[in-house]
Amino acid sequence: MTYEQLEEFGDELDAVRRRVLNDLGQADANYIRRVIKVQRSFEVLGRIGLFFPFFWPVFVLGLALLALSKIIENMEIGHNVLHGQYDWMNDPMVNGKRYEWDIVAPAEDWKRSHNFVHHTYTNIHGMDRDIGYDLFRIDEDQPWYPRHRFNLPIAFMLMLVFEWGVMHHNIERDDYLSGKMSEAEFQAQKKRAWRKIRRQVFKDYLLYPALAVPLIPFTSWWVPLAVLGANVVANVIRNIWSFNVIFCGHFPADVQTFTEEEAENENRGQWYLRQLLGSANISGTPLFHLLTGNLSHQIEHHIFPDIPARRYPEVANDVRRLVEKYGLPYNTGRLSRQLLSVARQLAVLAKKPADPYKQGNSPESKALREAKREAAAHAGGA
Amino acid sequence: MGNTLSERLFTDHSEASIGIIRRLLSSRAVASLTSPHSIDHYLEQLHPMLAVRNVRARVVEVVRESDQASTVLLRPNGAWRGFKPGQHVQFGVEVDGTRKIRCFSVSSSRARQDGLFSVSVKAHPDGYVSQFLHHELRPKTLVYLSQAEGDFVLPDPVPDPLLLISGGSGITPLMSMLRTLCDTGHRGNVTFLHYSRSRADEMFSDDLDQIAVDMPSVRVVRIYTREPVPDAELVGRFDAGHLEHIGIDPADAVSYVCGPSGLISTVSDLYEKLGATGQLRTEYFKVPAVDLDAADATGALTFENSAKVVDNSGETILEQAESAGLTPEFGCRMGVCNTCAIRKNHGAVRHVISGDVAANTDETIKICVNVPVGDVNVAL
C-alpha cells in the first residue's frame, strides 16, 4: 500500500467510526441494560441454586448459571464498560471510570495495561506486554529461552488460573525494576491488588460457603464445602473461557507483530492497519459473540475500542468491504481452527531455534542486545 | 417555639421500619456479598425505583407556570434524604439513551405531608433539558436525581427580620423558603422583593397572591420591569431607593438574593457600600450560554480541583492543562484508551475528530480529544 492509500484507508475507517458513534442511542442503552439484567439474574439464581447440593440438578444448574454470569460480567459488560464504550450514556452504573468487575485484577490497573499499553502499542515488540505475557514464546521474533520448552504446559496452567495471571500481569514489576515506575506507584498498585484479592476471595470462598453453614443441621456437613467447590469451579470455567477467547484474538499463526521502528511516526491509516494485522476474529452465532464480549470481533474491537460491542457485527461489514478494496488480509475462522492454530504456534515455537540470534542466551544474541543498548544510550545522550 | 422546621418533618412511623431494612441493605455485610458491585446494581433490576443509594423519582405532574416555565412535581424513592428550602438538585432525564443532567432549584414547601417535592424550571431557548422538561416531560417518567445540594438555605431558627430578593427564575429557591415559612406558621417579619419582566412572565403568581393574603407578617412586593402595572408601588430595576421605600435597613435584616448576575452584583455592591456584606447570601442563577459557531477560542477553562483558570487557547483540554503545569493522566492521546477521561462539571466541549459538541453538566469526557467551547469547568 502506498502512503496515500493508507491515508485514504484511515479516512474511510474514521468515517465508519463517526457514523456509528453518531447513531448511538436508546437501543444501545437498552441492550447493555438488558445484558446486565440477565447477568445479575443469572448470578443471583446461580448462587441460590448452589445452596441445594443435595439435589444435584438444581446444584448443577446453579453452577452453570454462576459460571455463565461471571463470563458475561467479565466479557460483554466489564471489558467493554471499562473501555468507556458506554460513557456516552452518562449513567454511573456503566461508566468506565467507576466500574469495578468480578475478577481479582483491579479495574484501575487493568485499564492502564490493557486500554493504554496493549491497545495503543498493539503487537509492538518491547512495548505491548501482552505478547507472550512474559511467560511463553508465541511469536517468531521473541528470543527463545530454555523455559520455553514448556510453552504448552505453562499455557495450560495459565488457562486455569487466568484471572490471577491477569492480576499479576497488571502489576508492572519490570517497569518498576527498570526505573520507569516510581516505588510509590508500584506499592500503590500492589496495595490495590491485595485489596481486590481480599474482597474477591472473601466473597467467593468464605462468605457464601459460610452462609451454607446454618443448613448443616437440616442437610449434611459437606454442604458448605460443596458451595466452596462450586465457586472455585465457576471461576475456573470463566478463566478457561476468557483465556481461550483472548488467545484466539491475538496468537493464531497468521497474526503479525511489529518492531518499534516499524511503528514510529505512524499516520492514522498505519495505526489502523497495525490493529487489523495484529488481531484475529472468531466466527460464530450471536449468542457466541455475546459470551465472548464480542471479542470474537477482535479486529473490529482493536480498530474501534470505544464503539459499543454490540455494533461490532455491523461494523465488521464495513471493515471487510475496506479490507477487500485495499487487498488486505482478514484473519477469521471457527473457534476450533483458531485454537488449534494457537496451540500449534505454542508447540512449534517451544523448540530451540537453529538461528543463534533467536536464542536469548546465545553470545550472538547477547552481543546484539548490548549493541542496541549502546545505540539507545548514545541517541539519548546526543 | 416548638415548631422548628426539623421537628415537623418525617414523623411518619412507617419510615422507621423501612429505615431498618435500608440500613441493613447498605451494611458492610451486604456489600461484601455483592462485591465488587453495590446492592443498588441488583435492586434496580427488580424495580427501577428500588435503590438504597441512588435517588430516583417519578414525575407526578408537570404544571405550566407561564409560557416559559414549568414546575415538575416528583415522588422520590426512599433514598431521597429530603432538602432544605433554597437547595437544588441535579436532575437527570434520559433522552435517546443519554442521561442529560442539569441543576434545578427545589420550589416546593419542605413541610409537605405527602412526601412529594417539586422543582421549577424556566425553559431557556438554548437549554436542551429545560426545553425538554417544559415541552415533553410526561407524568410517570423516571428521573435520576442527586441528593439536595447547596448552602443557600435558611438557618434554624429563621432570622427576623428577613429579606428575600429575586429576579426572574431566581424566584424558585426563594419560593421554597417562602412556602415552607407559610406552612410552618412562621410569625417573623419577611419582606419578599421580586423582579420580573411582566405579570405574564412571573412564576407562581397565584401562590404569591395567596401568601400575601394568608401571612400578615409577610410583605410581598413585585416589580414588573417591562410592563409595570398602573399605580405600582415600585418601578424599575433594583436600587437603594427600593430598600428605603420598603423600610429595610440592610445592616439589620439577613438578606437572600437569587437571580441573574446583574441583579446580584447590584445588590452586592449596595451591601458592600453600606458595610452589610456579612448579612447577604447570594446564589447565581446559571444560564448556559454557549456560542457553538464561534470560530475563535473564547472563554475561560477552569481546573476545579487545582483551582486554576486559564484563557481558552483552542487546544485540547489535555494540552491546556499541561501548559498550565498540571499533570493529568493520559494514555494514547488519540481518543482510544480512555485513560484521560474525567468529569466535566459544566460548559461545552467539541470533539476534535467527530465535531460533536457535548454540553451536559457533569459528564465524562476524554480531554485528549476535546476542545472547550466557551467557558468550561473540569474536575482536574
XYZ file of C-alpha atoms in Angstrom, chain A residues 17-18 22 24-26 29-30 33 36-37 40 43-44 73 82-84 87-93 95-102 111 115-116 119-120 196 199-200 202-203 207-208 211 268 271 305-306, chain B residues 29 32-38 40-42 44-46 54 56 94-101 144 329-332 334-343 351 353-356 360-364 366:
100
model
C -16.371 5.338 13.386
C -18.128 8.695 13.113
C -23.452 9.461 15.771
C -25.730 5.544 19.198
C -28.956 5.869 21.134
C -31.721 4.263 23.127
C -28.592 1.766 26.156
C -31.430 -0.757 26.352
C -29.073 -2.774 30.480
C -26.821 -6.516 32.853
C -30.293 -7.589 33.946
C -27.421 -10.172 37.562
C -25.813 -14.633 39.259
C -28.475 -14.453 41.967
C -19.940 -9.945 33.596
C -14.039 -0.401 31.191
C -13.150 0.631 27.639
C -15.560 3.530 28.090
C -19.658 6.550 28.796
C -21.843 8.489 26.346
C -24.876 7.267 28.313
C -23.708 9.340 31.283
C -25.016 6.626 33.601
C -22.746 5.955 36.616
C -23.717 2.255 36.527
C -19.253 4.413 33.491
C -15.748 3.275 32.547
C -14.172 5.356 35.291
C -16.263 3.895 38.093
C -16.978 0.311 37.108
C -15.253 -2.486 39.028
C -15.511 -6.029 37.745
C -15.844 -9.504 39.229
C -7.243 -0.287 32.309
C -6.646 0.007 27.415
C -3.499 2.065 27.208
C -4.430 -1.081 22.733
C -2.039 1.726 21.805
C -9.270 -6.587 45.464
C -12.626 -8.936 48.646
C -12.944 -11.480 45.861
C -13.650 -13.399 50.965
C -16.862 -13.292 48.960
C -18.789 -15.711 52.820
C -21.013 -17.758 50.515
C -23.910 -18.837 54.528
C -3.899 7.098 11.311
C -2.231 2.643 13.071
C -12.089 0.029 21.000
C -14.598 2.624 22.178
C -22.020 -7.449 55.199
C -19.332 -7.982 50.801
C -21.917 -10.315 49.311
C -22.467 -8.134 46.260
C -18.829 -7.022 45.855
C -17.496 -5.608 43.568
C -20.911 -4.190 42.732
C -23.209 -2.242 45.011
C -28.231 -0.988 44.003
C -26.835 -2.792 40.956
C -29.081 -5.696 41.945
C -32.600 -1.807 40.389
C -33.053 -4.950 38.321
C -36.166 -5.714 40.366
C -29.344 6.079 44.043
C -34.795 8.186 41.646
C -32.748 10.043 29.787
C -33.095 11.221 26.213
C -32.191 8.797 23.440
C -30.092 6.661 25.768
C -28.103 9.530 27.272
C -28.702 10.906 30.709
C -28.921 14.682 30.475
C -28.265 16.405 33.775
C -32.405 10.498 38.103
C -3.438 11.132 33.488
C -3.332 10.321 29.818
C -2.642 7.397 27.554
C -2.814 7.298 23.785
C -5.848 9.997 20.358
C -9.193 9.240 21.946
C -8.732 5.497 22.101
C -7.753 4.290 25.523
C -9.989 6.363 27.822
C -7.210 6.870 30.372
C -7.669 10.625 30.311
C -11.446 10.569 30.782
C -12.544 12.924 33.546
C -15.682 14.661 34.726
C -14.715 16.535 19.930
C -12.480 14.128 15.492
C -16.256 13.859 15.316
C -17.015 17.556 15.740
C -19.696 16.600 18.268
C -24.063 18.365 29.650
C -23.472 19.316 33.232
C -21.430 16.599 34.926
C -20.438 14.271 32.139
C -17.365 12.223 31.378
C -11.782 12.420 27.121
